Structures are given as C-alpha cells and as structure tokens.
Tab-separated table of C-alpha atoms in Angstrom:
chain	number	residue	atom	x	y	z
F	1	UNK	CA	65.560	142.582	171.116
F	2	UNK	CA	66.462	139.125	169.534
F	3	UNK	CA	68.810	138.823	166.880
F	4	UNK	CA	67.912	137.049	163.647
F	5	UNK	CA	69.102	133.481	163.330
F	6	UNK	CA	70.943	132.669	160.398
F	7	UNK	CA	70.031	129.223	158.697
F	8	UNK	CA	72.244	126.603	159.553
F	9	UNK	CA	74.997	126.222	157.181
F	10	UNK	CA	76.327	123.352	155.188
F	11	UNK	CA	80.108	123.121	155.078
F	12	UNK	CA	79.631	120.976	151.759
F	13	UNK	CA	78.043	124.019	149.803
F	14	UNK	CA	80.160	126.887	151.592
F	15	UNK	CA	82.143	127.186	148.546
F	16	UNK	CA	79.959	126.527	145.144
F	17	UNK	CA	76.148	127.429	146.133
F	18	UNK	CA	73.875	125.019	144.698
F	19	UNK	CA	72.526	125.385	141.366
F	20	UNK	CA	75.531	127.178	140.283
F	21	UNK	CA	78.073	125.371	138.498
F	22	UNK	CA	81.795	126.538	138.051
F	23	UNK	CA	82.367	129.360	135.562
F	24	UNK	CA	84.565	126.959	133.667
F	25	UNK	CA	81.737	124.200	133.008
F	26	UNK	CA	79.563	127.153	131.664
F	27	UNK	CA	82.060	128.287	129.448
F	28	UNK	CA	82.339	124.824	128.450
F	29	UNK	CA	78.623	124.314	127.778
F	30	UNK	CA	78.735	127.358	125.583
F	31	UNK	CA	81.539	126.528	123.573
F	32	UNK	CA	80.504	125.272	119.670
F	33	UNK	CA	81.930	121.903	119.496
F	34	UNK	CA	81.301	121.965	115.809
F	35	UNK	CA	83.397	125.526	115.245
F	36	UNK	CA	85.902	124.119	117.418
F	37	UNK	CA	86.247	120.916	115.355
F	38	UNK	CA	86.397	123.072	112.094
F	39	UNK	CA	89.139	125.360	113.826
F	40	UNK	CA	91.154	121.986	114.601
F	41	UNK	CA	90.777	120.540	110.943
F	42	UNK	CA	92.024	124.378	109.761
F	43	UNK	CA	94.974	123.962	111.990
F	44	UNK	CA	95.721	120.506	110.766
F	45	UNK	CA	95.991	121.899	107.040
F	46	UNK	CA	98.000	124.427	107.767
F	47	UNK	CA	100.159	122.532	109.888
F	48	UNK	CA	100.280	119.938	106.651
F	49	UNK	CA	100.921	122.787	104.393
F	50	UNK	CA	103.937	124.335	106.699
F	51	UNK	CA	105.646	120.667	106.593
F	52	UNK	CA	104.922	119.909	103.035
F	53	UNK	CA	105.850	123.356	101.593
F	54	UNK	CA	107.007	125.653	104.534
F	55	UNK	CA	108.918	128.367	102.486
F	56	UNK	CA	105.967	128.848	99.819
F	57	UNK	CA	102.833	128.104	101.727
F	58	UNK	CA	103.799	130.296	105.110
F	59	UNK	CA	104.871	133.046	102.854
F	60	UNK	CA	103.094	136.326	103.627
F	61	UNK	CA	102.221	136.737	99.849
F	62	UNK	CA	100.643	132.985	99.373
F	63	UNK	CA	98.675	133.702	102.875
F	64	UNK	CA	97.352	136.692	101.646
F	65	UNK	CA	96.447	134.789	98.314
F	66	UNK	CA	94.584	132.079	100.194
F	67	UNK	CA	92.350	134.702	101.898
F	68	UNK	CA	91.874	136.907	99.058
F	69	UNK	CA	90.439	133.802	96.886
F	70	UNK	CA	88.295	132.938	99.883
F	71	UNK	CA	86.852	136.315	99.982
F	72	UNK	CA	85.027	135.865	96.636
F	73	UNK	CA	83.333	132.570	97.536
F	74	UNK	CA	82.948	133.699	101.096
F	75	UNK	CA	80.710	136.219	100.431
F	76	UNK	CA	78.825	134.331	98.204
F	77	UNK	CA	78.465	131.265	100.986
F	78	UNK	CA	77.255	133.928	103.641
F	79	UNK	CA	74.270	134.624	101.106
F	80	UNK	CA	73.690	130.785	100.632
F	81	UNK	CA	74.136	130.097	104.078
F	82	UNK	CA	70.794	132.202	104.770
F	83	UNK	CA	69.169	130.425	101.768
F	84	UNK	CA	69.748	127.159	103.101
F	85	UNK	CA	68.964	127.613	106.724
F	86	UNK	CA	65.274	128.995	105.203
F	87	UNK	CA	64.903	125.246	103.713
F	88	UNK	CA	65.641	126.644	100.366
F	89	UNK	CA	68.609	126.102	97.826
F	90	UNK	CA	70.351	128.494	94.881
F	91	UNK	CA	71.949	126.711	92.369
F	92	UNK	CA	72.331	129.894	90.101
F	93	UNK	CA	74.723	131.818	92.472
F	94	UNK	CA	77.860	131.130	89.947
F	95	UNK	CA	75.972	132.386	87.181
F	96	UNK	CA	74.789	135.193	88.547
F	97	UNK	CA	78.261	136.085	89.588
F	98	UNK	CA	79.356	135.374	85.880
F	99	UNK	CA	76.451	137.867	84.688
F	100	UNK	CA	77.044	140.503	86.954
F	101	UNK	CA	80.820	140.562	86.433
F	102	UNK	CA	80.473	140.751	82.412
F	103	UNK	CA	77.592	143.087	82.532
F	104	UNK	CA	79.518	145.494	84.912
F	105	UNK	CA	82.771	145.445	82.484
F	106	UNK	CA	81.088	146.053	79.336
F	107	UNK	CA	82.738	149.428	77.474
F	108	UNK	CA	79.457	151.244	78.088
F	109	UNK	CA	79.554	150.417	81.990
F	110	UNK	CA	83.196	151.372	82.127
F	111	UNK	CA	82.594	154.826	81.244
F	112	UNK	CA	80.746	155.334	84.451
F	113	UNK	CA	83.875	154.352	86.386
F	114	UNK	CA	84.517	153.079	89.488
F	115	UNK	CA	80.761	153.474	90.667
F	116	UNK	CA	79.229	152.485	87.429
F	117	UNK	CA	81.089	149.111	87.695
F	118	UNK	CA	80.172	148.605	91.597
F	119	UNK	CA	76.417	149.928	90.933
F	120	UNK	CA	76.046	147.501	87.864
F	121	UNK	CA	77.498	144.649	89.792
F	122	UNK	CA	75.351	144.902	92.432
F	123	UNK	CA	71.768	145.740	90.630
F	124	UNK	CA	72.404	142.738	88.446
F	125	UNK	CA	72.866	140.335	91.415
F	126	UNK	CA	69.978	141.862	93.076
F	127	UNK	CA	67.708	141.668	90.094
F	128	UNK	CA	68.435	138.136	89.236
F	129	UNK	CA	67.793	137.221	93.056
F	130	UNK	CA	64.449	138.988	92.736
F	131	UNK	CA	63.370	136.973	89.669
F	132	UNK	CA	64.400	134.025	91.825
F	133	UNK	CA	62.353	134.888	95.035
F	134	UNK	CA	59.411	136.065	93.295
F	135	UNK	CA	59.302	132.475	91.146
F	136	UNK	CA	59.649	130.510	94.330
F	137	UNK	CA	57.540	132.670	96.946
F	138	UNK	CA	54.977	133.700	94.696
F	139	UNK	CA	55.176	131.576	91.748
F	140	UNK	CA	55.094	128.374	94.207
F	141	UNK	CA	58.137	126.962	92.160
F	142	UNK	CA	60.476	124.360	93.875
F	143	UNK	CA	63.701	126.287	94.375
F	144	UNK	CA	65.765	123.670	92.784
F	145	UNK	CA	63.722	124.138	89.551
F	146	UNK	CA	63.741	128.043	89.378
F	147	UNK	CA	67.518	128.407	90.395
F	148	UNK	CA	68.350	126.092	87.939
F	149	UNK	CA	66.636	127.765	85.122
F	150	UNK	CA	68.340	131.159	86.517
F	151	UNK	CA	71.621	129.239	86.283
F	152	UNK	CA	71.181	128.515	82.435
F	153	UNK	CA	69.721	131.837	81.740
F	154	UNK	CA	72.364	133.729	83.270
F	155	UNK	CA	75.355	131.785	81.867
F	156	UNK	CA	73.514	132.235	78.380
F	157	UNK	CA	73.056	135.901	78.526
F	158	UNK	CA	76.650	136.248	79.939
F	159	UNK	CA	77.869	134.315	76.869
F	160	UNK	CA	75.646	136.642	74.680
F	161	UNK	CA	77.225	139.797	75.977
F	162	UNK	CA	80.938	138.850	75.739
F	163	UNK	CA	80.560	136.745	72.580
F	164	UNK	CA	82.876	134.580	74.303
F	165	UNK	CA	85.842	136.870	74.569
F	166	UNK	CA	87.393	138.390	77.802
F	167	UNK	CA	86.412	142.035	78.748
F	168	UNK	CA	89.379	143.669	80.211
F	169	UNK	CA	88.962	146.477	82.877
F	170	UNK	CA	90.530	149.737	81.995
F	171	UNK	CA	89.486	151.843	85.101
F	172	UNK	CA	92.594	152.255	87.144
F	173	UNK	CA	90.615	152.901	90.438
F	174	UNK	CA	89.243	149.296	90.153
F	175	UNK	CA	92.547	147.839	89.440
F	176	UNK	CA	94.291	149.677	92.203
F	177	UNK	CA	92.163	148.002	94.900
F	178	UNK	CA	94.210	144.690	93.783
F	179	UNK	CA	97.620	146.303	93.976
F	180	UNK	CA	99.772	145.725	97.406
F	181	UNK	CA	99.642	149.321	97.591
F	182	UNK	CA	96.129	149.487	98.724
F	183	UNK	CA	96.611	146.863	101.317
F	184	UNK	CA	95.699	148.278	105.095
F	185	UNK	CA	98.182	146.725	107.405
F	186	UNK	CA	99.136	144.020	105.055
F	187	UNK	CA	95.152	143.185	104.625
F	188	UNK	CA	94.064	142.974	100.876
F	189	UNK	CA	90.903	145.100	100.659
F	190	UNK	CA	88.868	142.323	99.378
F	191	UNK	CA	89.537	140.342	102.842
F	192	UNK	CA	88.388	143.611	104.683
F	193	UNK	CA	85.438	143.332	102.605
F	194	UNK	CA	84.854	139.718	103.216
F	195	UNK	CA	85.047	140.136	106.859
F	196	UNK	CA	82.673	143.047	107.033
F	197	UNK	CA	80.137	141.034	105.021
F	198	UNK	CA	80.844	138.282	107.658
F	199	UNK	CA	80.138	140.243	110.543
F	200	UNK	CA	77.200	141.768	108.928
F	201	UNK	CA	75.661	138.564	108.174
F	202	UNK	CA	76.479	137.043	111.872
F	203	UNK	CA	74.707	139.825	113.338
F	204	UNK	CA	71.725	139.472	111.274
F	205	UNK	CA	71.418	135.892	111.414
F	206	UNK	CA	71.842	135.824	115.300
F	207	UNK	CA	70.689	139.346	116.502
F	208	UNK	CA	68.054	140.101	114.491
F	209	UNK	CA	64.164	139.306	114.141
F	210	UNK	CA	64.809	138.592	110.306
F	211	UNK	CA	67.473	136.021	111.398
F	212	UNK	CA	64.908	134.303	113.814
F	213	UNK	CA	62.120	134.448	110.905
F	214	UNK	CA	64.677	132.664	108.864
F	215	UNK	CA	65.422	129.972	111.021
F	216	UNK	CA	61.539	129.514	111.871
F	217	UNK	CA	60.704	129.396	107.999
F	218	UNK	CA	63.356	126.726	107.595
F	219	UNK	CA	62.366	124.720	110.466
F	220	UNK	CA	58.846	124.421	110.221
F	221	UNK	CA	57.214	126.809	107.693
F	222	UNK	CA	53.547	126.160	108.550
F	223	UNK	CA	54.358	126.893	112.268
F	224	UNK	CA	56.249	130.316	111.016
F	225	UNK	CA	52.953	131.199	109.232
F	226	UNK	CA	50.855	130.559	112.078
F	227	UNK	CA	52.841	132.625	114.209
F	228	UNK	CA	52.425	135.570	111.885
F	229	UNK	CA	55.440	135.365	109.648
F	230	UNK	CA	54.952	136.129	106.350
F	231	UNK	CA	56.722	133.262	105.080
F	232	UNK	CA	56.524	134.243	101.149
F	233	UNK	CA	57.900	137.700	101.739
F	234	UNK	CA	60.636	136.071	103.989
F	235	UNK	CA	61.705	133.980	101.170
F	236	UNK	CA	61.755	136.669	98.680
F	237	UNK	CA	64.121	138.626	100.757
F	238	UNK	CA	66.225	135.913	101.436
F	239	UNK	CA	66.879	135.599	97.738
F	240	UNK	CA	67.201	139.091	97.298
F	241	UNK	CA	70.186	138.785	99.771
F	242	UNK	CA	71.518	135.905	98.254
F	243	UNK	CA	71.824	138.152	94.821
F	244	UNK	CA	73.023	141.308	96.368
F	245	UNK	CA	75.839	138.743	97.666
F	246	UNK	CA	76.486	137.560	94.346
F	247	UNK	CA	76.841	141.131	93.157
F	248	UNK	CA	79.581	142.015	95.742
F	249	UNK	CA	81.429	139.051	94.848
F	250	UNK	CA	81.358	139.516	91.202
F	251	UNK	CA	82.837	143.119	91.900
F	252	UNK	CA	85.441	141.626	94.239
F	253	UNK	CA	85.986	138.986	91.220
F	254	UNK	CA	86.554	141.993	88.862
F	255	UNK	CA	89.160	143.283	91.237
F	256	UNK	CA	90.973	140.090	91.560
F	257	UNK	CA	90.905	139.148	87.878
F	258	UNK	CA	91.018	142.554	86.349
F	259	UNK	CA	88.596	141.303	83.837
F	260	UNK	CA	84.950	139.956	83.033
F	261	UNK	CA	84.468	136.628	81.672
F	262	UNK	CA	81.307	134.296	81.144
F	263	UNK	CA	83.029	131.463	82.826
F	264	UNK	CA	83.384	133.412	85.925
F	265	UNK	CA	81.943	131.784	89.177
F	266	UNK	CA	82.175	128.371	87.493
F	267	UNK	CA	80.973	125.846	90.185
F	268	UNK	CA	80.629	128.428	92.992
F	269	UNK	CA	77.251	126.998	93.768
F	270	UNK	CA	78.635	123.850	94.593
F	271	UNK	CA	81.396	125.060	96.536
F	272	UNK	CA	79.197	127.572	98.639
F	273	UNK	CA	76.744	124.794	99.370
F	274	UNK	CA	79.644	122.473	100.456
F	275	UNK	CA	81.046	124.952	102.823
F	276	UNK	CA	77.763	125.477	104.363
F	277	UNK	CA	77.089	121.928	104.723
F	278	UNK	CA	80.524	121.187	106.620
F	279	UNK	CA	80.095	124.433	108.707
F	280	UNK	CA	77.041	122.988	109.886
F	281	UNK	CA	73.876	124.331	108.193
F	282	UNK	CA	71.451	121.485	107.659
F	283	UNK	CA	70.150	121.123	103.952
F	284	UNK	CA	66.655	120.264	105.503
F	285	UNK	CA	66.872	124.095	106.706
F	286	UNK	CA	66.258	125.418	110.347
F	287	UNK	CA	69.930	125.447	111.673
F	288	UNK	CA	72.988	126.960	110.605
F	289	UNK	CA	75.927	129.490	111.438
F	290	UNK	CA	77.811	132.188	109.582
F	291	UNK	CA	81.024	131.302	111.475
F	292	UNK	CA	80.723	127.613	110.371
F	293	UNK	CA	80.224	128.514	106.589
F	294	UNK	CA	83.380	131.031	106.768
F	295	UNK	CA	85.586	128.216	108.408
F	296	UNK	CA	84.023	125.794	105.562
F	297	UNK	CA	85.313	128.199	102.630
F	298	UNK	CA	88.825	128.768	104.459
F	299	UNK	CA	89.281	124.720	104.699
F	300	UNK	CA	88.596	124.339	101.041
F	301	UNK	CA	90.720	127.223	99.977
F	302	UNK	CA	93.589	126.157	101.725
F	303	UNK	CA	92.953	122.562	100.628
F	304	UNK	CA	93.234	123.976	97.055
F	305	UNK	CA	96.325	125.951	97.921
F	306	UNK	CA	98.214	122.972	99.594
F	307	UNK	CA	97.494	120.895	96.219
F	308	UNK	CA	98.566	123.559	93.871
F	309	UNK	CA	101.964	124.163	95.797
F	310	UNK	CA	102.493	120.298	95.836
F	311	UNK	CA	101.553	120.182	92.144
F	312	UNK	CA	98.900	117.660	92.951
F	313	UNK	CA	96.142	116.922	90.062
F	314	UNK	CA	92.850	118.495	90.378
F	315	UNK	CA	90.868	115.482	90.530
F	316	UNK	CA	92.477	114.292	93.703
F	317	UNK	CA	91.600	117.562	95.244
F	318	UNK	CA	88.027	117.384	94.021
F	319	UNK	CA	87.949	113.810	95.261
F	320	UNK	CA	89.317	114.978	98.756
F	321	UNK	CA	86.461	117.789	98.872
F	322	UNK	CA	84.182	114.861	97.971
F	323	UNK	CA	85.174	113.123	100.789
F	324	UNK	CA	85.056	115.720	103.111
F	325	UNK	CA	81.548	116.789	102.134
F	326	UNK	CA	80.382	112.889	102.808
F	327	UNK	CA	81.722	113.041	106.005
F	328	UNK	CA	80.187	116.251	106.965
F	329	UNK	CA	76.791	115.131	105.870
F	330	UNK	CA	77.095	111.968	107.929
F	331	UNK	CA	78.072	113.811	110.962
F	332	UNK	CA	75.005	115.902	110.605
F	333	UNK	CA	72.676	112.762	110.256
F	334	UNK	CA	74.461	111.202	113.403
F	335	UNK	CA	74.009	114.247	115.532
F	336	UNK	CA	70.393	114.724	114.235
F	337	UNK	CA	69.570	111.003	115.343
F	338	UNK	CA	70.955	111.734	118.813
F	339	UNK	CA	69.200	115.071	119.573
C-alpha cells in the first residue's frame, strides 16, 4: 500500500502561510487612524494643562468637573451624530434643552418629584423631536429651515414659561445627584449616564439594522429607498432620537445647575455639530462614529477648562475652536478626495 506523497514544501513559506499576513499587520489595518489622532490631540491638551496649571488641572475635582461638563453636551452630541450621519442637521438642540429644562422645573412639575421632572424633560424633548421629524420627513421641509424654526419657537416658549426668571429646583432627590456623596467610585452620576448613552449609541449605530439604515439613508437616500428602506420613517425616528437625547441632557443640566433657565443650552447646537465634525462625521452624511464624536466633546471641554484655568479671554477660546473646526473639515475633504 503506497503512502500519500506530501506536496513539495517551500522553505520560504514555512513560517508564514501565503495570504495570511502577520497578526500585528491585521491589528494595524483595523486601527482607526482618526480615533488615534483624536486621542493624541486629547493627550497633548492634557499635557498642556498639566504643564501650565499642574496643581489645578490635574486635581481630581477639576477632572471630575471636566467630565461632568462634557456629559451634558456629550449626550446631545450622540443624538446629533445620528442626525448628521443620515444627511440631516438639527439646529434646535440647544433650544430644546432650554425648553425641556424650564418645563421640567416649573412649580407644578416639581410637585411630582424626581419622576415628574425626569418624565417631563424627556417628553418635551421627544415631543420637539417629533415635530422636527414630521416637518422634515413628511412635510418635505429642509432640515435647516425646520430646525431653525424650532430653535426660535422653543426659545420663545422657554422665555414665556420662565418670564425671564431662574426656576430653582427644590426636590432633594434631584439635587442630591449633584453632590459628591452620590459619586460611584469617584465617578459623578452624570458621567455614568453619559457613558451609558455613549455605549448604547455606539451599539445602535454599529451593530443594529437601525444603524445600517441610518448610514444608507445618509449615503444615498434614493438607493436606500430602492433597497426597501422607508426613508421618511427612518428620518422621523432619527429626530425623535435627537429629541430624546436633548431631554436626557436637559435633566442632567438641571442636576448640574439646580435650576431651569431659558438661557440653558446656549450654542449647544454649534458645539455638538463641531464635536461630531472633528470626530469624523461627514456633514454630507453617510459616515460617522460615536467614539469620534465623544472624543470631540472631550477635546472641546478640555480646551475650555484650560482657558478658564489660565484666565484667558473667551474670544481667544472661540478662535481656537474655530481653527480646529476648519482644520477638521479640510482633513475630511482631503481624505474624501484621496479615497
């Protein structure tokens, strides 16, 4: 009985089989260069803060403050990222946060305690998102115009509710969340909420059919429609999601400030859009990452903190932010032209 003859072996391929690159190359190929770049920028900012104000910037309380401040705008940015990925825009997020915060802190609402404030903030946010979604998806209005109208209307209604006055929160269970006794292993509750929203947002965008449909609608709405996706309904859901994030952010802001004001959420729409852009989300839609958007929020919040600690004027801070946004857009255009 003859033994099977093995095929001739090539000594040059004994160690690494053909078609299978070394493991480290696969890891490098999967690495998100943009995310690593953002992490590098954040590390440089932390280094600058540590050099200029080592005792103040690296203090635990200050780092907790940075994360807490990032939490409110960060939750808004998660919702904004979904909207921009779909090819839309939402200019009303700041006004919705203001309206939800003042509606949830009226005397009548506070009589229902913690649950009443949280429920009202979320319902007002989702309600505003519903109006935006219906106007855009089924009313065929341009997102810029529809959300601009909501911005003006929500700001006006918030001013009417408060009559220009600050509404102080008197519910102890809400105020206690902002106290250090409520921290979990040194982490503020608001940061934990932000982390949960971020994880859920990442999973939805990257691991669900909803996320794939969002990217498809942003990339090519007509192709998405021909593929069987209800584009109008998807857009409605996305603005509902943005409104939900605004409602959650409004509640976090109530906890953070202990009050409701018609000026809350000022320029949040610009900060959220800017964070999403430098995080790699295309304004034209079809691409975006939750991770990048969150890093963008942390970068902007860290810049604000460093400027405040060094007593630098706010106009210089705005110039720095504008320069970062322009640089991020130029990088996006260069990347798009080479792919």
